[in-house]
Coordinates of C-alpha atoms and ligand atoms in Angstrom, one line a residue:
M266 CA -63.7 -205.3 -17.6
T267 CA -66.9 -205.5 -15.5
E268 CA -67.9 -207.9 -12.8
T269 CA -70.3 -209.8 -15.0
E270 CA -67.6 -210.9 -17.4
I271 CA -65.9 -213.0 -14.7
T272 CA -66.9 -216.6 -15.1
R273 CA -64.3 -218.2 -12.8
A274 CA -63.0 -217.1 -9.5
G275 CA -61.0 -218.6 -6.6
F276 CA -58.0 -218.5 -4.4
A277 CA -54.3 -219.2 -5.1
A278 CA -51.9 -219.4 -2.2
I279 CA -48.3 -218.7 -2.6
I280 CA -46.2 -220.6 -0.1
G281 CA -42.5 -221.1 0.4
A282 CA -39.4 -220.4 2.5
P283 CA -38.7 -216.9 3.8
N284 CA -37.2 -214.6 1.2
A285 CA -38.2 -216.8 -1.8
G286 CA -40.0 -213.8 -3.3
K287 CA -43.6 -214.6 -2.5
S288 CA -44.6 -211.0 -1.9
T289 CA -42.7 -209.8 -5.0
L290 CA -44.7 -212.4 -7.0
T291 CA -48.0 -211.4 -5.4
N292 CA -47.4 -207.8 -6.3
R293 CA -46.4 -208.6 -9.8
L294 CA -49.4 -210.8 -10.4
V295 CA -51.7 -208.2 -9.0
G296 CA -50.0 -205.4 -10.8
A297 CA -50.0 -203.2 -7.6
K298 CA -48.2 -203.2 -4.3
V299 CA -50.3 -205.1 -1.9
A300 CA -47.5 -206.7 0.2
I301 CA -44.3 -205.3 1.5
V302 CA -41.0 -206.6 0.2
T303 CA -37.5 -206.5 1.7
H304 CA -34.2 -208.4 1.3
K305 CA -34.7 -209.7 4.9
V306 CA -36.3 -213.0 5.8
Q307 CA -39.6 -213.0 7.6
T308 CA -40.9 -209.8 6.1
T309 CA -44.5 -210.9 5.7
R310 CA -46.2 -211.6 9.1
F311 CA -49.7 -212.5 8.1
P312 CA -51.5 -213.6 4.9
V313 CA -52.2 -210.8 2.5
R314 CA -54.8 -211.0 -0.3
G315 CA -54.3 -209.4 -3.6
V316 CA -56.8 -209.6 -6.5
A317 CA -55.7 -210.3 -10.1
Q318 CA -57.8 -210.6 -13.2
V319 CA -56.6 -212.9 -16.0
G320 CA -59.0 -213.1 -18.9
D321 CA -62.3 -214.1 -17.5
A322 CA -60.9 -215.4 -14.3
Q323 CA -60.4 -213.6 -11.0
I324 CA -57.5 -214.9 -9.0
V325 CA -57.4 -214.0 -5.3
L326 CA -53.7 -214.4 -4.5
V327 CA -52.9 -215.2 -0.9
D328 CA -49.4 -214.1 0.0
T329 CA -48.3 -216.0 3.1
P330 CA -45.5 -215.6 5.7
G331 CA -42.4 -217.7 5.1
I332 CA -42.4 -221.3 6.2
F333 CA -39.4 -222.2 8.5
V334 CA -38.7 -223.9 11.8
A335 CA -40.4 -221.6 14.1
K336 CA -39.6 -221.4 17.8
R337 CA -40.9 -218.1 19.1
R338 CA -44.6 -217.5 19.5
L339 CA -44.7 -214.9 16.7
D340 CA -42.8 -217.2 14.4
R341 CA -45.1 -220.1 15.1
A342 CA -48.2 -218.0 14.6
M343 CA -46.8 -216.8 11.2
V344 CA -46.0 -220.3 10.0
K345 CA -49.4 -221.6 11.1
A346 CA -51.1 -218.7 9.2
A347 CA -49.0 -219.6 6.1
W348 CA -50.3 -223.2 6.1
S349 CA -53.9 -222.1 6.8
G350 CA -53.6 -219.7 3.9
A351 CA -52.9 -222.8 1.7
A352 CA -55.6 -225.0 3.3
D353 CA -58.7 -223.7 1.4
A354 CA -57.0 -222.5 -1.7
D355 CA -58.0 -223.7 -5.2
A356 CA -54.4 -223.7 -6.3
I357 CA -51.1 -223.7 -4.4
V358 CA -47.9 -222.2 -5.7
H359 CA -44.8 -223.5 -4.0
L360 CA -42.2 -220.7 -4.7
I361 CA -38.6 -221.6 -4.4
D362 CA -35.5 -219.4 -4.6
S363 CA -33.9 -221.6 -7.2
S364 CA -30.6 -219.6 -7.1
A365 CA -30.0 -221.2 -3.7
W366 CA -30.4 -224.7 -5.3
V367 CA -28.2 -223.8 -8.2
A368 CA -25.5 -222.5 -5.9
D369 CA -25.8 -225.7 -3.8
K370 CA -25.4 -227.9 -6.9
A371 CA -22.2 -225.9 -7.7
G372 CA -21.0 -226.5 -4.2
N373 CA -20.9 -222.9 -3.1
A374 CA -24.2 -222.3 -1.3
T375 CA -24.1 -219.8 1.6
G376 CA -25.4 -220.7 5.1
A377 CA -28.6 -218.7 4.3
Q378 CA -29.1 -220.6 1.0
K379 CA -28.7 -223.9 2.7
M380 CA -31.3 -222.9 5.3
S381 CA -33.6 -221.9 2.5
I382 CA -33.2 -225.3 0.8
A383 CA -33.9 -227.1 4.1
D384 CA -37.1 -225.0 4.4
D385 CA -38.1 -225.9 0.8
L386 CA -37.6 -229.6 1.7
R387 CA -39.8 -229.3 4.7
V388 CA -42.5 -227.7 2.6
I389 CA -42.4 -230.6 0.2
E390 CA -42.7 -233.1 3.2
Q391 CA -45.7 -231.2 4.4
L392 CA -47.3 -231.2 0.9
K393 CA -46.8 -235.0 0.8
L394 CA -48.2 -235.5 4.3
T395 CA -51.3 -233.5 3.5
E396 CA -51.6 -235.0 0.1
K397 CA -51.7 -231.6 -1.6
R398 CA -50.7 -230.9 -5.1
A399 CA -49.0 -227.7 -6.1
F400 CA -47.5 -225.7 -8.9
L401 CA -43.7 -225.4 -8.5
A402 CA -42.4 -222.0 -9.4
L403 CA -38.6 -221.8 -9.6
N404 CA -37.9 -218.1 -8.9
K405 CA -35.0 -215.8 -9.3
I406 CA -33.9 -217.3 -12.7
D407 CA -32.5 -213.9 -13.6
L408 CA -29.6 -214.7 -11.3
F409 CA -28.0 -217.5 -13.3
P410 CA -27.9 -219.1 -16.8
H411 CA -31.1 -221.1 -17.3
D412 CA -29.5 -224.4 -18.1
Q413 CA -28.1 -224.6 -14.6
V414 CA -31.6 -225.0 -13.2
L415 CA -32.3 -228.2 -15.2
P416 CA -30.9 -230.6 -12.6
V417 CA -32.7 -228.8 -9.9
M418 CA -35.9 -229.1 -11.8
G419 CA -35.4 -232.8 -12.3
E420 CA -34.8 -233.4 -8.6
L421 CA -37.8 -231.4 -7.5
N422 CA -40.0 -233.0 -10.2
D423 CA -39.1 -236.4 -8.7
T424 CA -40.7 -235.5 -5.4
G425 CA -44.1 -236.1 -7.1
V426 CA -45.9 -233.3 -5.4
Y427 CA -46.0 -230.9 -8.4
D428 CA -48.5 -230.8 -11.2
E429 CA -46.5 -228.3 -13.2
I430 CA -43.2 -226.5 -13.0
F431 CA -42.6 -222.9 -14.0
M432 CA -39.3 -221.0 -14.3
I433 CA -39.9 -217.4 -13.3
S434 CA -38.4 -214.1 -12.2
A435 CA -40.9 -212.4 -10.0
E436 CA -38.5 -209.4 -10.1
N437 CA -38.5 -208.8 -13.9
G438 CA -41.7 -210.7 -14.8
D439 CA -40.1 -213.5 -16.9
G440 CA -42.3 -216.5 -17.1
V441 CA -44.9 -215.0 -14.8
G442 CA -47.5 -214.8 -17.7
R443 CA -47.5 -218.6 -18.1
L444 CA -47.9 -219.1 -14.4
S445 CA -50.8 -216.7 -14.1
A446 CA -52.5 -218.4 -17.1
A447 CA -52.1 -221.8 -15.5
L448 CA -53.6 -220.4 -12.2
A449 CA -56.5 -218.8 -14.1
D450 CA -57.2 -222.3 -15.6
R451 CA -57.5 -223.7 -12.1
M452 CA -60.0 -221.3 -10.8
P453 CA -63.5 -222.8 -10.3
A454 CA -66.5 -221.6 -12.2
G455 CA -68.2 -218.8 -10.4
T456 CA -68.8 -215.0 -10.1
A457 CA -66.3 -212.4 -9.0
L458 CA -65.3 -212.5 -5.3
Y459 CA -64.2 -208.9 -5.3
P460 CA -65.3 -205.8 -7.2
P461 CA -63.3 -205.6 -10.4
D462 CA -61.4 -202.4 -9.4
Q463 CA -60.2 -203.7 -6.1
T464 CA -56.6 -205.0 -5.8
A465 CA -56.1 -205.4 -2.1
D466 CA -58.3 -206.2 0.9
L467 CA -56.1 -205.1 3.7
P468 CA -57.7 -202.2 5.7
M469 CA -55.8 -199.0 4.8
R470 CA -54.7 -198.6 8.4
L471 CA -53.0 -201.9 8.4
L472 CA -51.5 -201.4 5.0
A473 CA -50.1 -198.1 6.1
A474 CA -48.6 -199.7 9.2
E475 CA -47.0 -202.3 6.9
V476 CA -45.5 -199.5 4.8
T477 CA -43.8 -198.1 7.9
R478 CA -42.6 -201.5 8.9
E479 CA -41.1 -202.0 5.5
K480 CA -39.1 -198.8 5.8
L481 CA -37.9 -199.9 9.3
L482 CA -36.9 -203.3 8.0
L483 CA -34.9 -201.7 5.1
R484 CA -33.2 -199.3 7.4
M485 CA -32.6 -201.2 10.7
H486 CA -29.9 -203.8 11.1
Q487 CA -29.6 -207.2 12.6
E488 CA -32.3 -208.6 14.8
L489 CA -34.1 -205.4 15.6
P490 CA -36.7 -205.5 12.7
Y491 CA -38.0 -208.9 13.9
Q492 CA -38.6 -207.4 17.3
L493 CA -40.9 -204.6 16.5
M494 CA -44.3 -203.9 15.3
V495 CA -46.2 -200.9 14.0
E496 CA -49.7 -199.9 14.7
T497 CA -51.8 -197.2 13.2
E498 CA -53.4 -195.4 16.2
S499 CA -55.4 -192.9 14.3
W500 CA -56.5 -192.1 10.8
E501 CA -58.2 -188.8 10.2
E502 CA -59.6 -187.7 6.9
R503 CA -59.4 -183.9 6.8
K504 CA -61.7 -181.4 5.0
D505 CA -58.8 -180.2 2.8
G506 CA -58.6 -183.7 1.3
S507 CA -55.5 -184.7 3.2
V508 CA -55.2 -187.5 5.8
R509 CA -53.5 -187.4 9.2
V510 CA -52.0 -190.7 10.2
Q511 CA -50.6 -191.4 13.6
Q512 CA -48.6 -194.6 14.2
V513 CA -46.7 -196.1 17.1
I514 CA -43.6 -198.3 16.6
I515 CA -43.5 -200.8 19.4
V516 CA -40.1 -202.2 20.4
G517 CA -39.1 -204.6 23.2
R518 CA -36.3 -202.7 24.7
D519 CA -35.1 -199.1 25.6
G520 CA -31.9 -199.8 23.5
H521 CA -34.1 -200.6 20.5
K522 CA -36.0 -197.4 20.9
A523 CA -32.8 -195.4 20.8
M524 CA -31.8 -197.3 17.6
V525 CA -35.1 -196.5 15.9
L526 CA -34.9 -192.9 16.9
G527 CA -31.3 -192.6 15.8
K528 CA -29.0 -189.7 16.6
N529 CA -31.0 -186.6 17.2
G530 CA -34.0 -188.5 15.8
A531 CA -32.4 -188.7 12.4
S532 CA -33.3 -192.3 11.8
I533 CA -37.0 -192.1 12.6
K534 CA -37.2 -188.9 10.6
E535 CA -35.9 -190.7 7.5
I536 CA -38.2 -193.6 8.0
G537 CA -41.1 -191.3 8.3
R538 CA -40.1 -189.4 5.2
M539 CA -39.9 -192.6 3.2
A540 CA -43.2 -194.0 4.5
R541 CA -45.0 -190.8 3.9
K542 CA -43.7 -190.6 0.3
E543 CA -45.1 -194.1 -0.4
L544 CA -48.4 -193.4 1.4
I545 CA -48.9 -190.2 -0.7
E546 CA -48.4 -192.4 -3.9
M547 CA -50.8 -195.1 -2.6
L548 CA -53.5 -192.8 -1.5
D549 CA -53.0 -190.1 -4.1
R550 CA -53.4 -187.2 -1.7
P551 CA -51.4 -185.3 0.9
V552 CA -50.5 -187.3 4.0
H553 CA -49.4 -186.0 7.4
L554 CA -47.6 -188.9 9.1
F555 CA -46.7 -188.9 12.8
L556 CA -44.5 -191.6 14.2
F557 CA -44.0 -192.4 17.9
V558 CA -41.8 -195.1 19.5
K559 CA -43.0 -197.0 22.5
V560 CA -41.3 -199.7 24.6
D561 CA -43.4 -202.7 25.5
E562 CA -41.2 -205.6 26.6
K563 CA -44.2 -208.0 26.5
W564 CA -45.7 -207.1 23.1
Q565 CA -44.9 -210.5 21.6
E566 CA -46.7 -212.2 24.5
R567 CA -49.8 -210.1 24.2
R568 CA -52.9 -211.5 22.7
D569 CA -54.0 -208.3 21.0
S570 CA -50.7 -208.0 19.2
Y571 CA -51.8 -211.0 17.2
S572 CA -55.5 -210.5 16.8
G573 CA -54.9 -207.1 15.3
I574 CA -53.2 -208.7 12.3
G575 CA -55.3 -211.8 12.2
L576 CA -52.8 -214.2 13.7
E577 CA -53.6 -216.9 16.2
F578 CA -52.1 -216.4 19.7
D579 CA -52.4 -220.0 21.0
V580 CA -50.0 -221.8 18.8
Ligands
GTP1964 N1 -32.9 -211.4 -8.3 C1 -34.2 -211.6 -7.9 N2 -34.6 -211.2 -6.7 C2 -35.9 -211.4 -6.3 C3 -36.8 -212.1 -7.1 N3 -38.0 -212.2 -6.5 C4 -37.8 -211.6 -5.3 N4 -36.5 -211.1 -5.2 C5 -35.9 -210.5 -4.0 O1 -35.9 -211.4 -2.9 C6 -36.1 -210.7 -1.7 C7 -37.2 -211.2 -0.9 O2 -38.4 -210.9 -1.6 P1 -39.8 -211.0 -0.9 O3 -40.9 -210.9 -2.0 O4 -39.9 -210.1 0.3 O5 -39.8 -212.5 -0.4 P2 -40.9 -213.3 0.5 O6 -40.9 -214.7 0.1 O7 -42.2 -212.6 0.5 O8 -40.2 -213.2 2.0 P3 -40.9 -213.3 3.4 O9 -42.1 -212.4 3.5 O10 -39.8 -212.9 4.4 O11 -41.2 -214.8 3.6 C8 -36.2 -209.2 -2.1 O12 -35.0 -208.5 -1.9 C9 -36.7 -209.3 -3.5 O13 -36.3 -208.1 -4.2 C10 -36.4 -212.5 -8.4 O14 -37.1 -213.1 -9.3 N5 -35.0 -212.2 -8.8
MG1965 MG1 -43.3 -211.8 2.0

């Protein structure tokens, strides 16, 4: 389809508690990987845009960081960015991990699920306060029989902040078509905001750093992943068609550096191998990836750590 056939275009923000599946949904709607996904909370750190075309509508999806009670500076900056992602959107999708609610109704919710529900309720309060209407998407319906979600649906419908409710599985795509059609309907009349063949608008250096951070999150345990960041230091296109990428993994402590490196460097080698494999797929050409680890105790208190990924420092 060409640009001229787009008659409606706008922004749809996906907001919700950490781990609800916002990035999974964004990638599914876009049909390409624009945002990293892990089983850990607080994977997404800054709003990421992905472009989807549904009929004659262009939907610019804004995947946002999870919304939770944030104490540390980085967390506060992430939550602020999530809400600002929703502020100017033409449509808001509040995505909920409905398996947590179903478990809670059955009286066997885990601590993490209870936390996720508390975060959902706070999002609803904020929607009420700002008088914003949203679509509710009950995600992860592949995890339980569908009739179990009906009481949850009723309770959430009663909050009065939702225009429509959708049952979806971002993971396997169930129900996502209906949601995307409804989003397309909400897009205001206008010409395309992005060229028709563009799916992401993250600079390649930043996306590549995210890929490495995803592999770190998947491999590292406990608190460590939340305390590191990845920067692409250099990006060199070579004459032979390959690209040389150099990245630095910044950690807060010597002990963390040792963990990232692993015994005889085994850990960082594996992370580099996985990241490189994905970069080759994304870029469709040979990639030489060089990873270094640096200790910077103060990185979370440095202004440029935030500006580099578009977050506000003074929050
Ligand atoms: N079973 C199931 N799992 C899902 C579904 N959607 C997402 N997940 C999983 O839930 C986890 C979190 O997914 P993400 O997409 O990273 O969630 P997020 O809301 O972006 O998380 P943050 O960026 O941390 O706020 C991952 O392990 C996903 O594979 C779904 O529909 N069904
Ligand atoms: Mg995410």
